Amino acid sequence: DRLPPERELAEHLGVSRNSLREAIRTLEMMGLLSSEQGSGNYISCDISRNLADSLNLLFLLGQIDYRQVSETRKALETEAALLAADRITPVQLAQLERLVGSISNPDESRNSEPDRDLHELIAKASQNELINQLLTALMDSINTFVSDMRREIKLNPENGRRLQAAHEQLVDGLRRSDKNEIIRALDEHFYLIDTNIKGPRGQYDETYDTDSYGIWPRKPTPVEEDTDTPVEKSDNSSDVSIKIS
């Protein structure tokens, strides 16, 4: 919806035009309004854009990384898919089946967009607007990263086949409302992503163990030996006690 002209709106609200402009600027930053040069101000409620901007800032400040985003995305997408199993429409299901077929194109540069469309459609099929907005913001923040990750996975032909199979299994689970199959498909999907995940400088995150399926325990921090702490041995040579001075 388009807002009335500034002068008319300021008179209606009983405020100055400067105060109104400041309020509009604040609402625009929050993603609630959008301004178009020469056209006016519109109610947009584009919350995902504001969230994406905040996430991008956190990336720049080094407060979050791709691993954290992937973990959050997995949690949200799993819940979205489980909700969609009960709520997806026949039209949406038909669209998913077309999309899953189109992301197997031999030209990898043509696969990223339908891949993203597939995941966005599942989020919409959940009929949970908050999950949809959060996932849209996440995907807007890592759109380039997702494309790069697909290429990274596809470098290994077997992993490429596994990723496509996971997408097909996910759509099949939604078709049959089989929530166990949906969970298995998403576990495989994110396992392939997380085993290939890299930081923004192209370095693997070595603080995480990629050997365990779907679980990412932090490697224990080495404990430095305290050479200043005296060690006393008891009469039993196998019994060692530490005395802290």
Short mmCIF file of C-alpha atoms in Angstrom, two decimals:
data_model
loop_
_atom_site.label_atom_id
_atom_site.label_comp_id
_atom_site.label_asym_id
_atom_site.label_seq_id
_atom_site.Cartn_x
_atom_site.Cartn_y
_atom_site.Cartn_z
CA ASP A 1 0.00 0.00 0.00
CA ARG A 2 1.17 3.51 -0.83
CA LEU A 3 1.33 6.11 1.93
CA PRO A 4 -0.22 9.56 1.37
CA PRO A 5 2.13 12.38 0.30
CA GLU A 6 4.41 13.72 3.05
CA ARG A 7 2.63 17.06 3.42
CA GLU A 8 -0.80 15.43 3.67
CA LEU A 9 0.43 12.76 6.10
CA ALA A 10 2.23 15.33 8.30
CA GLU A 11 -0.90 17.47 8.53
CA HIS A 12 -3.04 14.42 9.31
CA LEU A 13 -0.69 13.32 12.12
CA GLY A 14 -0.08 16.83 13.40
CA VAL A 15 3.71 16.65 13.16
CA SER A 16 6.38 18.52 11.24
CA ARG A 17 7.62 17.18 7.93
CA ASN A 18 11.14 16.80 9.38
CA SER A 19 9.79 14.59 12.18
CA LEU A 20 7.78 12.60 9.67
CA ARG A 21 10.83 12.06 7.43
CA GLU A 22 12.85 10.83 10.40
CA ALA A 23 10.08 8.38 11.32
CA ILE A 24 9.85 7.16 7.72
CA ARG A 25 13.64 6.69 7.60
CA THR A 26 13.52 4.63 10.79
CA LEU A 27 10.65 2.46 9.52
CA GLU A 28 12.51 1.97 6.24
CA MET A 29 15.60 0.76 8.12
CA MET A 30 13.36 -1.69 10.00
CA GLY A 31 12.08 -3.06 6.70
CA LEU A 32 8.52 -1.86 7.32
CA LEU A 33 8.51 0.78 4.57
CA SER A 34 10.18 1.12 1.20
CA SER A 35 10.82 4.39 -0.63
CA GLU A 36 10.83 4.74 -4.40
CA GLN A 37 12.25 7.88 -5.97
CA GLY A 38 9.51 9.89 -7.61
CA SER A 39 6.82 7.43 -6.56
CA GLY A 40 6.48 7.72 -2.81
CA ASN A 41 6.59 5.52 0.28
CA TYR A 42 5.08 2.07 0.47
CA ILE A 43 4.26 -0.32 3.28
CA SER A 44 6.45 -3.36 2.61
CA CYS A 45 6.88 -5.29 5.88
CA ASP A 46 10.12 -6.64 4.38
CA ILE A 47 11.45 -7.88 7.72
CA SER A 48 13.79 -10.36 6.04
CA ARG A 49 15.72 -7.54 4.36
CA ASN A 50 16.42 -5.91 7.72
CA LEU A 51 17.47 -9.25 9.19
CA ALA A 52 19.75 -9.90 6.22
CA ASP A 53 21.40 -6.50 6.68
CA SER A 54 21.98 -7.27 10.36
CA LEU A 55 23.46 -10.68 9.52
CA ASN A 56 25.76 -9.14 6.93
CA LEU A 57 27.02 -6.70 9.55
CA LEU A 58 27.65 -9.54 12.01
CA PHE A 59 29.63 -11.33 9.29
CA LEU A 60 31.76 -8.23 8.71
CA LEU A 61 32.40 -7.87 12.45
CA GLY A 62 33.37 -11.53 12.72
CA GLN A 63 30.63 -12.28 15.24
CA ILE A 64 29.13 -15.15 13.22
CA ASP A 65 30.48 -17.53 10.61
CA TYR A 66 29.11 -19.85 7.92
CA ARG A 67 29.10 -22.86 10.24
CA GLN A 68 26.76 -21.10 12.67
CA VAL A 69 24.50 -20.00 9.83
CA SER A 70 24.42 -23.57 8.48
CA GLU A 71 23.45 -24.95 11.89
CA THR A 72 20.67 -22.38 12.25
CA ARG A 73 19.50 -22.99 8.70
CA LYS A 74 19.32 -26.74 9.31
CA ALA A 75 17.19 -26.26 12.42
CA LEU A 76 14.78 -23.90 10.63
CA GLU A 77 14.59 -25.91 7.40
CA THR A 78 13.95 -29.14 9.26
CA GLU A 79 11.04 -27.61 11.17
CA ALA A 80 9.73 -25.96 7.99
CA ALA A 81 9.81 -29.25 6.07
CA LEU A 82 8.08 -31.15 8.89
CA LEU A 83 5.32 -28.52 8.97
CA ALA A 84 5.10 -28.59 5.17
CA ALA A 85 4.55 -32.35 5.28
CA ASP A 86 1.09 -31.60 6.71
CA ARG A 87 0.39 -28.30 4.96
CA ILE A 88 1.84 -28.39 1.44
CA THR A 89 -0.64 -27.89 -1.39
CA PRO A 90 -0.82 -30.02 -4.56
CA VAL A 91 0.29 -26.98 -6.59
CA GLN A 92 3.35 -26.45 -4.40
CA LEU A 93 4.21 -30.14 -4.55
CA ALA A 94 4.06 -30.08 -8.35
CA GLN A 95 6.36 -27.05 -8.35
CA LEU A 96 8.85 -28.87 -6.10
CA GLU A 97 8.90 -31.87 -8.43
CA ARG A 98 9.72 -29.59 -11.37
CA LEU A 99 12.43 -27.81 -9.40
CA VAL A 100 14.14 -30.98 -8.17
CA GLY A 101 14.38 -32.14 -11.78
CA SER A 102 15.86 -28.83 -12.95
CA ILE A 103 18.74 -28.78 -10.43
CA SER A 104 20.36 -31.83 -12.03
CA ASN A 105 21.51 -29.80 -15.03
CA PRO A 106 25.05 -30.73 -16.17
CA ASP A 107 25.79 -26.98 -16.29
CA GLU A 108 26.29 -26.28 -12.57
CA SER A 109 25.96 -22.52 -13.06
CA ARG A 110 22.27 -23.09 -13.84
CA ASN A 111 21.53 -25.14 -10.69
CA SER A 112 21.97 -22.63 -7.86
CA GLU A 113 18.80 -20.64 -8.57
CA PRO A 114 16.37 -23.60 -8.73
CA ASP A 115 18.13 -25.08 -5.68
CA ARG A 116 17.40 -21.91 -3.73
CA ASP A 117 13.84 -21.77 -5.13
CA LEU A 118 13.23 -25.32 -3.91
CA HIS A 119 14.22 -24.53 -0.33
CA GLU A 120 12.29 -21.24 -0.35
CA LEU A 121 9.16 -23.00 -1.58
CA ILE A 122 9.38 -25.56 1.22
CA ALA A 123 9.63 -22.69 3.73
CA LYS A 124 6.52 -21.08 2.24
CA ALA A 125 4.71 -24.43 2.31
CA SER A 126 5.25 -24.57 6.08
CA GLN A 127 2.74 -21.69 6.34
CA ASN A 128 4.84 -20.26 9.16
CA GLU A 129 5.68 -16.69 8.20
CA LEU A 130 8.33 -16.25 10.90
CA ILE A 131 10.29 -19.30 9.70
CA ASN A 132 9.87 -18.07 6.12
CA GLN A 133 11.21 -14.60 6.94
CA LEU A 134 14.16 -15.94 8.94
CA LEU A 135 15.17 -18.40 6.22
CA THR A 136 14.86 -15.71 3.53
CA ALA A 137 17.18 -13.47 5.55
CA LEU A 138 19.69 -16.29 6.01
CA MET A 139 19.66 -17.17 2.31
CA ASP A 140 20.02 -13.50 1.30
CA SER A 141 23.13 -13.28 3.49
CA ILE A 142 24.81 -16.41 2.13
CA ASN A 143 23.51 -16.52 -1.43
CA THR A 144 26.99 -16.37 -2.99
CA PHE A 145 28.31 -18.81 -0.42
CA VAL A 146 25.59 -21.35 -1.29
CA SER A 147 26.54 -21.16 -4.97
CA ASP A 148 30.21 -21.65 -4.13
CA MET A 149 29.35 -24.54 -1.80
CA ARG A 150 27.40 -26.33 -4.53
CA ARG A 151 30.43 -26.07 -6.84
CA GLU A 152 32.68 -27.33 -4.03
CA ILE A 153 30.47 -30.36 -3.43
CA LYS A 154 30.16 -31.05 -7.18
CA LEU A 155 33.95 -31.31 -7.49
CA ASN A 156 33.44 -34.80 -6.08
CA PRO A 157 31.03 -36.59 -8.48
CA GLU A 158 29.88 -38.97 -5.75
CA ASN A 159 29.02 -36.09 -3.41
CA GLY A 160 27.19 -34.39 -6.28
CA ARG A 161 25.05 -37.48 -6.76
CA ARG A 162 24.41 -37.71 -3.03
CA LEU A 163 23.29 -34.06 -2.90
CA GLN A 164 20.85 -34.58 -5.76
CA ALA A 165 19.58 -37.79 -4.15
CA ALA A 166 19.01 -35.91 -0.88
CA HIS A 167 16.90 -33.31 -2.72
CA GLU A 168 14.88 -36.04 -4.43
CA GLN A 169 14.40 -37.89 -1.13
CA LEU A 170 13.22 -34.66 0.51
CA VAL A 171 10.58 -34.04 -2.15
CA ASP A 172 9.52 -37.69 -2.03
CA GLY A 173 9.12 -37.44 1.74
CA LEU A 174 6.92 -34.38 1.34
CA ARG A 175 4.86 -36.14 -1.33
CA ARG A 176 4.21 -39.06 1.02
CA SER A 177 4.10 -36.98 4.23
CA ASP A 178 6.87 -39.24 5.55
CA LYS A 179 8.55 -37.17 8.27
CA ASN A 180 11.25 -39.75 8.99
CA GLU A 181 12.30 -39.68 5.34
CA ILE A 182 12.31 -35.86 5.41
CA ILE A 183 14.64 -35.84 8.42
CA ARG A 184 16.98 -38.38 6.81
CA ALA A 185 17.11 -36.34 3.61
CA LEU A 186 17.94 -33.11 5.42
CA ASP A 187 20.54 -34.84 7.60
CA GLU A 188 22.29 -36.03 4.44
CA HIS A 189 21.91 -32.63 2.76
CA PHE A 190 23.50 -30.68 5.60
CA TYR A 191 26.12 -33.34 6.26
CA LEU A 192 27.39 -32.80 2.71
CA ILE A 193 27.40 -29.03 3.23
CA ASP A 194 29.09 -29.10 6.62
CA THR A 195 31.86 -31.46 5.56
CA ASN A 196 32.74 -28.97 2.81
CA ILE A 197 32.15 -25.80 4.77
CA LYS A 198 34.81 -23.13 4.68
CA GLY A 199 35.28 -19.81 6.40
CA PRO A 200 35.12 -16.45 4.60
CA ARG A 201 38.86 -16.60 3.84
CA GLY A 202 38.64 -20.03 2.25
CA GLN A 203 40.07 -21.91 5.23
CA TYR A 204 38.42 -24.94 6.76
CA ASP A 205 37.29 -24.47 10.35
CA GLU A 206 39.74 -26.79 12.06
CA THR A 207 38.11 -26.45 15.48
CA TYR A 208 35.35 -28.81 14.39
CA ASP A 209 35.54 -32.53 13.81
CA THR A 210 33.93 -33.56 10.52
CA ASP A 211 34.28 -37.31 11.13
CA SER A 212 31.02 -37.74 13.02
CA TYR A 213 27.81 -37.77 10.98
CA GLY A 214 25.63 -34.82 11.75
CA ILE A 215 27.42 -34.00 15.02
CA TRP A 216 30.10 -31.37 15.31
CA PRO A 217 31.89 -31.65 18.69
CA ARG A 218 34.51 -29.01 19.37
CA LYS A 219 37.96 -30.50 19.62
CA PRO A 220 39.33 -30.29 23.19
CA THR A 221 41.69 -27.43 23.83
CA PRO A 222 45.17 -28.76 24.70
CA VAL A 223 46.02 -28.26 28.37
CA GLU A 224 49.42 -26.75 28.87
CA GLU A 225 51.54 -28.50 31.42
CA ASP A 226 52.25 -26.37 34.46
CA THR A 227 55.98 -26.82 35.09
CA ASP A 228 55.83 -24.65 38.23
CA THR A 229 53.46 -26.99 40.07
CA PRO A 230 55.37 -29.36 42.36
CA VAL A 231 54.43 -33.01 42.10
CA GLU A 232 54.81 -35.29 45.08
CA LYS A 233 54.84 -39.03 44.80
CA SER A 234 53.40 -41.18 47.57
CA ASP A 235 54.95 -44.43 48.76
CA ASN A 236 52.95 -46.16 46.06
CA SER A 237 54.83 -45.24 42.89
CA SER A 238 51.66 -45.55 40.82
CA ASP A 239 49.82 -42.97 42.93
CA VAL A 240 50.56 -39.38 41.97
CA SER A 241 49.14 -36.41 43.86
CA ILE A 242 49.47 -32.77 42.93
CA LYS A 243 50.16 -30.19 45.55
CA ILE A 244 49.18 -26.62 44.68
CA SER A 245 51.37 -24.04 46.37
#
